[in-house]
Short mmCIF file of C-alpha atoms in Angstrom, two decimals:
data_model
loop_
_atom_site.label_atom_id
_atom_site.label_comp_id
_atom_site.label_asym_id
_atom_site.label_seq_id
_atom_site.Cartn_x
_atom_site.Cartn_y
_atom_site.Cartn_z
CA UNK F 1 -20.91 83.43 -62.09
CA UNK F 2 -19.16 80.11 -62.85
CA UNK F 3 -19.18 79.26 -59.11
CA UNK F 4 -22.87 79.94 -59.04
CA UNK F 5 -23.45 77.67 -62.07
CA UNK F 6 -21.30 74.91 -60.52
CA UNK F 7 -23.30 75.12 -57.29
CA UNK F 8 -26.56 74.98 -59.25
CA UNK F 9 -25.24 71.95 -61.16
CA UNK F 10 -24.34 70.15 -57.93
CA UNK F 11 -27.73 70.87 -56.41
CA UNK F 12 -29.54 69.72 -59.56
CA UNK F 13 -27.44 66.53 -59.69
CA UNK F 14 -28.20 65.77 -56.03
CA UNK F 15 -31.87 66.42 -56.61
CA UNK F 16 -31.96 64.24 -59.76
CA UNK F 17 -30.06 61.43 -58.02
CA UNK F 18 -32.43 61.65 -55.07
CA UNK F 19 -35.42 61.36 -57.42
CA UNK F 20 -33.89 58.34 -59.22
CA UNK F 21 -32.94 56.52 -56.02
CA UNK F 22 -36.09 57.50 -54.16
CA UNK F 23 -38.41 56.16 -56.86
CA UNK F 24 -40.31 53.28 -55.27
CA UNK F 25 -40.32 49.87 -57.00
CA UNK F 26 -43.26 49.51 -59.38
CA UNK F 27 -45.44 46.43 -59.71
CA UNK F 28 -47.90 45.87 -62.52
CA UNK F 29 -51.23 44.19 -61.88
CA UNK F 30 -53.51 43.53 -64.84
CA UNK F 31 -57.28 43.09 -64.72
CA UNK F 32 -58.36 40.65 -67.42
CA UNK F 33 -61.78 38.96 -67.66
CA UNK F 34 -62.54 40.28 -64.14
CA UNK F 35 -59.47 38.52 -62.70
CA UNK F 36 -56.25 39.98 -61.32
CA UNK F 37 -52.97 38.93 -62.97
CA UNK F 38 -50.98 38.14 -60.94
CA UNK F 39 -53.50 37.33 -58.23
CA UNK F 40 -50.66 36.87 -55.74
CA UNK F 41 -47.97 39.49 -55.52
CA UNK F 42 -44.91 39.41 -53.31
CA UNK F 43 -43.43 42.73 -52.23
CA UNK F 44 -40.62 43.61 -49.82
CA UNK F 45 -41.39 44.49 -46.23
CA UNK F 46 -40.91 48.03 -44.93
CA UNK F 47 -40.71 49.45 -48.46
CA UNK F 48 -43.04 51.85 -50.22
CA UNK F 49 -44.15 50.40 -53.56
CA UNK F 50 -46.13 51.72 -56.49
CA UNK F 51 -48.87 49.53 -57.92
CA UNK F 52 -49.62 50.12 -61.57
CA UNK F 53 -53.09 48.60 -61.99
CA UNK F 54 -53.98 48.14 -65.64
CA UNK F 55 -57.57 47.39 -66.55
CA UNK F 56 -57.52 45.44 -69.84
CA UNK F 57 -61.29 44.84 -69.68
CA UNK F 58 -63.83 47.13 -71.32
CA UNK F 59 -65.83 47.38 -68.08
CA UNK F 60 -64.77 49.54 -65.11
CA UNK F 61 -63.37 48.05 -61.92
CA UNK F 62 -62.72 49.36 -58.43
CA UNK F 63 -59.50 48.21 -56.79
CA UNK F 64 -60.28 47.90 -53.10
CA UNK F 65 -58.58 46.58 -50.00
CA UNK F 66 -59.76 47.01 -46.44
CA UNK F 67 -56.44 45.72 -45.10
CA UNK F 68 -54.40 48.13 -47.22
CA UNK F 69 -56.98 50.89 -46.79
CA UNK F 70 -57.07 51.60 -50.53
CA UNK F 71 -59.91 52.25 -53.00
CA UNK F 72 -59.68 53.44 -56.60
CA UNK F 73 -61.95 53.26 -59.64
CA UNK F 74 -60.24 52.21 -62.88
CA UNK F 75 -62.34 52.65 -66.00
CA UNK F 76 -62.12 50.20 -68.91
CA UNK F 77 -58.87 50.11 -70.91
CA UNK F 78 -57.01 52.44 -68.56
CA UNK F 79 -54.53 52.31 -65.72
CA UNK F 80 -54.24 53.66 -62.18
CA UNK F 81 -51.37 54.26 -59.81
CA UNK F 82 -51.73 53.31 -56.15
CA UNK F 83 -49.00 53.68 -53.53
CA UNK F 84 -48.83 51.13 -50.72
CA UNK F 85 -46.46 50.53 -47.84
CA UNK F 86 -44.05 50.52 -46.12
CA UNK F 87 -45.80 47.46 -44.68
CA UNK F 88 -44.79 44.89 -42.07
CA UNK F 89 -44.60 41.24 -43.28
CA UNK F 90 -48.03 39.68 -43.71
CA UNK F 91 -50.83 39.00 -46.16
CA UNK F 92 -53.05 41.79 -47.48
CA UNK F 93 -56.07 40.74 -49.61
CA UNK F 94 -57.49 43.02 -52.29
CA UNK F 95 -60.47 42.67 -54.59
CA UNK F 96 -62.37 44.25 -57.44
CA UNK F 97 -65.45 45.82 -55.92
CA UNK F 98 -67.44 45.57 -59.14
CA UNK F 99 -66.68 41.83 -59.50
CA UNK F 100 -65.81 40.65 -55.99
CA UNK F 101 -66.55 36.97 -56.67
CA UNK F 102 -63.89 36.65 -59.36
CA UNK F 103 -61.52 39.58 -58.93
CA UNK F 104 -59.61 38.52 -55.81
CA UNK F 105 -55.95 39.01 -55.09
CA UNK F 106 -53.38 38.85 -52.34
CA UNK F 107 -50.33 40.97 -51.63
CA UNK F 108 -47.77 39.02 -49.63
CA UNK F 109 -45.28 41.24 -47.84
CA UNK F 110 -42.04 39.37 -47.21
CA UNK F 111 -38.82 40.49 -45.62
CA UNK F 112 -36.80 38.29 -48.01
CA UNK F 113 -38.06 39.75 -51.32
CA UNK F 114 -35.35 41.61 -53.30
CA UNK F 115 -36.22 45.30 -53.05
CA UNK F 116 -35.54 46.13 -56.68
CA UNK F 117 -37.64 43.37 -58.18
CA UNK F 118 -40.33 44.56 -60.56
CA UNK F 119 -43.35 42.50 -61.46
CA UNK F 120 -44.71 42.99 -64.93
CA UNK F 121 -48.06 41.27 -65.39
CA UNK F 122 -47.61 37.54 -64.89
CA UNK F 123 -43.82 37.52 -64.88
CA UNK F 124 -41.46 38.52 -62.13
CA UNK F 125 -38.44 40.39 -63.43
CA UNK F 126 -35.53 41.29 -61.17
CA UNK F 127 -33.58 44.39 -62.04
CA UNK R 1 -73.79 40.01 -60.07
CA UNK R 2 -77.30 40.74 -58.74
CA UNK R 3 -76.32 40.69 -55.07
CA UNK R 4 -73.15 42.63 -55.74
CA UNK R 5 -75.16 45.24 -57.60
CA UNK R 6 -77.61 45.54 -54.68
CA UNK R 7 -74.81 46.07 -52.11
CA UNK R 8 -72.84 48.48 -54.28
CA UNK R 9 -75.76 50.75 -55.17
CA UNK R 10 -77.16 50.54 -51.64
CA UNK R 11 -73.87 51.79 -50.19
CA UNK R 12 -73.59 54.71 -52.60
CA UNK R 13 -77.27 55.72 -52.23
CA UNK R 14 -77.08 55.53 -48.42
CA UNK R 15 -73.91 57.64 -48.35
CA UNK R 16 -75.44 60.54 -50.29
CA UNK R 17 -79.01 59.89 -49.05
CA UNK R 18 -78.18 60.15 -45.36
CA UNK R 19 -76.37 63.48 -45.82
CA UNK R 20 -79.36 64.85 -47.78
CA UNK R 21 -81.80 63.48 -45.17
CA UNK R 22 -79.93 65.17 -42.34
CA UNK R 23 -79.91 68.48 -44.24
CA UNK R 24 -83.62 68.15 -45.08
CA UNK R 25 -84.41 67.36 -41.45
CA UNK R 26 -82.51 70.51 -40.40
CA UNK R 27 -84.58 72.51 -42.94
CA UNK R 28 -87.76 71.00 -41.49
CA UNK R 29 -86.83 71.53 -37.83
CA UNK R 30 -85.87 75.17 -38.27
CA UNK R 31 -88.58 76.03 -40.84
CA UNK R 32 -86.16 76.77 -43.67
CA UNK R 33 -87.45 76.08 -47.20
CA UNK R 34 -86.63 72.75 -48.83
CA UNK R 35 -86.44 73.97 -52.43
CA UNK R 36 -82.62 73.91 -52.24
CA UNK R 37 -82.86 70.13 -52.41
CA UNK R 38 -84.15 70.24 -56.00
CA UNK R 39 -81.21 72.46 -57.05
CA UNK R 40 -78.80 70.08 -55.29
CA UNK R 41 -80.40 67.10 -57.05
CA UNK R 42 -80.11 68.76 -60.46
CA UNK R 43 -76.57 70.01 -59.84
CA UNK R 44 -75.49 66.70 -58.32
CA UNK R 45 -76.78 64.64 -61.23
CA UNK R 46 -75.22 67.08 -63.72
CA UNK R 47 -71.78 66.93 -62.05
CA UNK R 48 -72.13 63.15 -61.64
CA UNK R 49 -72.63 62.77 -65.38
CA UNK R 50 -69.58 64.97 -66.00
CA UNK R 51 -67.54 62.98 -63.42
CA UNK R 52 -68.43 59.58 -64.87
CA UNK R 53 -67.89 60.76 -68.46
CA UNK R 54 -64.48 62.35 -67.78
CA UNK R 55 -63.16 60.01 -65.07
CA UNK R 56 -60.52 58.57 -67.41
CA UNK R 57 -59.06 62.02 -68.08
CA UNK R 58 -59.46 63.06 -64.43
CA UNK R 59 -57.61 59.91 -63.24
CA UNK R 60 -54.78 60.36 -65.73
CA UNK R 61 -54.17 64.01 -64.78
CA UNK R 62 -51.54 65.03 -62.20
CA UNK R 63 -49.38 61.99 -62.96
CA UNK R 64 -52.22 59.57 -62.21
CA UNK R 65 -53.43 61.18 -59.00
CA UNK R 66 -56.26 63.31 -60.43
CA UNK R 67 -59.00 61.08 -59.04
CA UNK R 68 -57.59 61.31 -55.51
CA UNK R 69 -57.03 65.09 -55.78
CA UNK R 70 -60.62 65.67 -56.88
CA UNK R 71 -61.93 63.35 -54.14
CA UNK R 72 -59.86 65.14 -51.46
CA UNK R 73 -61.03 68.54 -52.73
CA UNK R 74 -64.67 67.43 -52.55
CA UNK R 75 -64.37 65.95 -49.04
CA UNK R 76 -62.49 68.99 -47.73
CA UNK R 77 -65.05 71.32 -49.35
CA UNK R 78 -67.88 69.39 -47.67
CA UNK R 79 -66.14 69.66 -44.27
CA UNK R 80 -65.56 73.41 -44.76
CA UNK R 81 -69.19 73.92 -45.81
CA UNK R 82 -70.44 71.90 -42.83
CA UNK R 83 -68.40 74.17 -40.52
CA UNK R 84 -69.98 77.16 -42.31
CA UNK R 85 -73.41 75.52 -41.91
CA UNK R 86 -72.83 75.00 -38.18
CA UNK R 87 -71.78 78.63 -37.82
CA UNK R 88 -74.80 79.89 -39.83
CA UNK R 89 -77.20 77.62 -37.89
CA UNK R 90 -75.74 78.90 -34.65
CA UNK R 91 -76.34 82.53 -35.62
CA UNK R 92 -79.80 81.71 -37.00
CA UNK R 93 -81.02 79.80 -33.94
CA UNK R 94 -79.76 82.42 -31.53
CA UNK R 95 -81.55 85.11 -33.50
CA UNK R 96 -78.53 87.10 -34.63
CA UNK R 97 -79.16 86.78 -38.37
CA UNK R 98 -82.77 85.74 -38.91
CA UNK R 99 -83.36 86.56 -42.60
CA UNK R 100 -79.84 86.52 -44.05
CA UNK R 101 -78.90 83.57 -41.84
CA UNK R 102 -81.44 81.38 -43.60
CA UNK R 103 -79.90 82.31 -46.97
CA UNK R 104 -76.43 81.28 -45.72
CA UNK R 105 -77.84 77.96 -44.52
CA UNK R 106 -79.62 77.33 -47.81
CA UNK R 107 -76.47 78.11 -49.85
CA UNK R 108 -74.34 75.80 -47.68
CA UNK R 109 -76.92 72.99 -47.89
CA UNK R 110 -77.24 73.31 -51.67
CA UNK R 111 -73.51 73.01 -52.26
CA UNK R 112 -73.05 70.19 -49.72
CA UNK R 113 -75.96 68.28 -51.31
CA UNK R 114 -74.57 68.85 -54.82
CA UNK R 115 -71.07 67.67 -53.87
CA UNK R 116 -72.33 64.57 -52.02
CA UNK R 117 -74.59 63.57 -54.89
CA UNK R 118 -71.92 64.23 -57.53
CA UNK R 119 -69.44 61.76 -56.12
CA UNK R 120 -71.81 58.94 -55.25
CA UNK R 121 -74.06 59.23 -58.32
CA UNK R 122 -70.93 59.48 -60.50
CA UNK R 123 -69.77 56.06 -59.31
CA UNK R 124 -73.28 54.63 -59.80
CA UNK R 125 -73.45 55.99 -63.36
CA UNK R 126 -69.98 54.66 -64.16
CA UNK R 127 -70.88 51.21 -62.84
CA UNK R 128 -74.24 51.07 -64.62
CA UNK R 129 -72.87 52.45 -67.88
CA UNK R 130 -70.01 49.94 -67.83
CA UNK R 131 -72.05 46.83 -67.13
CA UNK R 132 -75.39 47.32 -68.85
CA UNK R 133 -73.51 47.20 -72.15
CA UNK R 134 -72.58 43.57 -71.40
CA UNK R 135 -75.68 41.54 -72.35
CA UNK R 136 -74.92 38.76 -69.82
CA UNK R 137 -74.85 41.24 -66.93
CA UNK R 138 -77.40 43.89 -67.92
CA UNK R 139 -80.51 42.36 -66.36
CA UNK R 140 -78.86 41.33 -63.08
CA UNK R 141 -77.10 44.68 -62.74
CA UNK R 142 -80.23 46.75 -63.43
CA UNK R 143 -82.54 44.73 -61.18
CA UNK R 144 -79.90 44.69 -58.42
CA UNK R 145 -79.37 48.44 -58.80
CA UNK R 146 -83.12 49.09 -58.60
CA UNK R 147 -83.42 47.03 -55.41
CA UNK R 148 -80.29 48.63 -53.88
CA UNK R 149 -81.57 52.12 -54.72
CA UNK R 150 -85.02 51.32 -53.27
CA UNK R 151 -83.53 50.05 -49.99
CA UNK R 152 -81.09 52.98 -49.83
CA UNK R 153 -83.78 55.59 -50.48
CA UNK R 154 -86.06 53.95 -47.89
CA UNK R 155 -83.23 54.04 -45.33
CA UNK R 156 -82.56 57.71 -46.14
CA UNK R 157 -86.29 58.53 -45.84
CA UNK R 158 -86.40 56.71 -42.50
CA UNK R 159 -83.45 58.82 -41.27
CA UNK R 160 -85.29 61.96 -42.41
CA UNK R 161 -88.48 60.94 -40.59
CA UNK R 162 -86.55 60.02 -37.47
CA UNK R 163 -84.68 63.31 -37.34
CA UNK R 164 -87.52 65.60 -38.39
CA UNK R 165 -90.56 64.08 -36.67
CA UNK R 166 -89.30 62.58 -33.42
CA UNK R 167 -89.97 64.80 -30.41
CA UNK R 168 -86.76 66.15 -28.96
CA UNK R 169 -86.77 68.41 -25.95
CA UNK R 170 -83.42 69.89 -27.07
CA UNK R 171 -83.02 69.38 -30.83
CA UNK R 172 -80.03 71.72 -31.27
CA UNK R 173 -77.37 69.50 -29.61
CA UNK R 174 -78.67 66.53 -31.62
CA UNK R 175 -78.48 68.37 -34.91
CA UNK R 176 -75.03 69.76 -34.09
CA UNK R 177 -73.80 66.30 -33.02
CA UNK R 178 -75.03 64.59 -36.18
CA UNK R 179 -73.39 67.23 -38.40
CA UNK R 180 -70.12 66.75 -36.45
CA UNK R 181 -70.21 62.96 -36.94
CA UNK R 182 -70.97 63.21 -40.66
CA UNK R 183 -68.36 65.92 -41.26
CA UNK R 184 -65.63 64.10 -39.33
CA UNK R 185 -66.44 60.99 -41.38
CA UNK R 186 -65.59 62.96 -44.52
CA UNK R 187 -62.10 63.60 -43.11
CA UNK R 188 -61.53 59.83 -42.81
CA UNK R 189 -62.28 59.42 -46.50
CA UNK R 190 -60.09 62.40 -47.44
CA UNK R 191 -57.15 61.12 -45.38
CA UNK R 192 -57.52 57.66 -46.93
CA UNK R 193 -57.06 59.27 -50.37
CA UNK R 194 -54.09 61.29 -49.05
CA UNK R 195 -52.39 58.06 -47.95
CA UNK R 196 -53.21 56.47 -51.31
CA UNK R 197 -51.52 59.23 -53.30
CA UNK R 198 -48.62 59.49 -50.86
CA UNK R 199 -49.48 62.94 -49.47
CA UNK R 200 -49.61 61.37 -46.02
CA UNK R 201 -46.87 58.92 -45.01
CA UNK R 202 -47.79 55.27 -44.57
CA UNK R 203 -48.24 54.42 -40.91
CA UNK R 204 -49.06 51.34 -38.87
CA UNK R 205 -52.68 51.17 -37.71
CA UNK R 206 -53.35 52.84 -34.38
CA UNK R 207 -55.71 50.03 -33.37
CA UNK R 208 -57.73 47.28 -35.03
CA UNK R 209 -61.42 47.00 -34.19
CA UNK R 210 -62.22 44.51 -36.97
CA UNK R 211 -62.80 41.78 -34.35
CA UNK R 212 -65.84 43.80 -33.20
CA UNK R 213 -67.01 45.12 -36.57
CA UNK R 214 -65.28 44.19 -39.77
CA UNK R 215 -65.25 46.62 -42.69
CA UNK R 216 -66.02 43.58 -44.86
CA UNK R 217 -69.46 43.24 -43.28
CA UNK R 218 -72.49 45.09 -44.67
CA UNK R 219 -72.88 47.00 -41.37
CA UNK R 220 -69.20 47.96 -41.51
CA UNK R 221 -69.52 49.15 -45.11
CA UNK R 222 -72.62 51.21 -44.32
CA UNK R 223 -71.03 52.75 -41.24
CA UNK R 224 -67.93 53.57 -43.29
CA UNK R 225 -70.17 55.27 -45.86
CA UNK R 226 -72.17 57.27 -43.29
CA UNK R 227 -69.77 58.13 -40.46
CA UNK R 228 -66.39 57.11 -41.92
CA UNK R 229 -65.96 53.99 -39.77
CA UNK R 230 -62.43 52.64 -40.19
CA UNK R 231 -61.50 49.39 -38.43
CA UNK R 232 -57.76 50.08 -38.49
CA UNK R 233 -57.11 53.82 -38.86
CA UNK R 234 -53.65 55.31 -39.14
CA UNK R 235 -52.57 57.87 -36.52
CA UNK R 236 -52.90 60.59 -39.20
CA UNK R 237 -56.48 59.54 -39.99
CA UNK R 238 -57.31 59.47 -36.28
CA UNK R 239 -55.79 62.94 -35.74
CA UNK R 240 -57.57 64.44 -38.77
CA UNK R 241 -60.88 62.92 -37.62
CA UNK R 242 -60.69 64.64 -34.25
CA UNK R 243 -59.35 67.86 -35.74
CA UNK R 244 -62.36 67.99 -38.10
CA UNK R 245 -64.72 67.14 -35.24
CA UNK R 246 -63.24 70.00 -33.19
CA UNK R 247 -63.60 72.42 -36.12
CA UNK R 248 -67.22 71.35 -36.65
CA UNK R 249 -68.01 71.80 -32.98
CA UNK R 250 -66.16 75.12 -32.63
CA UNK R 251 -69.06 77.42 -33.72
CA UNK R 252 -71.32 76.02 -30.99
CA UNK R 253 -68.60 76.21 -28.33
CA UNK R 254 -67.85 79.80 -29.38
CA UNK R 255 -71.56 80.68 -29.20
CA UNK R 256 -71.79 79.17 -25.72
CA UNK R 257 -68.75 81.15 -24.58
CA UNK R 258 -70.34 84.39 -25.84
CA UNK R 259 -73.61 83.58 -24.05
CA UNK R 260 -71.82 82.77 -20.79
CA UNK R 261 -69.80 85.99 -21.03
CA UNK R 262 -72.89 88.22 -21.44
#
């Protein structure tokens, strides 16, 4: 019985560690006054990342990018999660479909960006 | 805001309108009643209201992937129902199930119409509801939406006239082909959502046709809405497109094999 519990413990630990280490880096992008903050985001090449898009406006917005092949409606005062990558180095524009003239942004994929860096709103915080 | 409103509403109206037009043209060509369209309109608008009202809760469910899950379910359901429609049409045209066959076709068309309208009208309602409450935008958004809807409905009506009135010596292959193209286009949209929520792994684009037709252009956007045009599809999207096309074509191929065997 104790062997069985030890084995279960090992498996659970491996699984938990895998989940912790496999969690992709998260980047926050805010929508404020129909503008993206930050409007330019640097992410590491060949790494899957999780975009946490937070709409601070009262009006809805649609995050869209032809280059990233992504499209998601975010209603007012809510957030959405969008996975992107792994991507080769390059520039990938995105925009707010409901306000395309103002809501414009660019994701810059660089091979030199530290993988564990997390962007929170306008500031870039390295872990 | 006006021009943006025109383009946005036009795209959504065309997407649902073309599917409805094709289904109505099929009803017309094969003398099946068109009353199903009214049920689809009512059901579609009802679900659209529900979708736009609860989108916040839907999006937040399943750890933030509720919107994608619902979208995938709707696209996959439309593909499955289009396969069922092809199969029912096949049996109906070849006289195997004359009376009951028409019922199957009507049921499939009603649900396909309802699902198509739900998604597109839901986004329109969400957009309109969000922006008409802002006094600076209300007039431009409403007038743009009215113009976009008028152009979209005209385009859909034109498609209906083209498909129902034009003389075709062999209408069946045309109808089957159009249903295949529309259904396979749904798989492109479903696979896009699967990539977005990480159900499908990220992959480099198989090719890039944006030098010929960019998805940024109005034509590119409309083609994406109608037939699922993707300038730089992933290998998974490409494979799912052709798999769906094969599934949608299978009832006709099967019918042909039976006819050749007898």
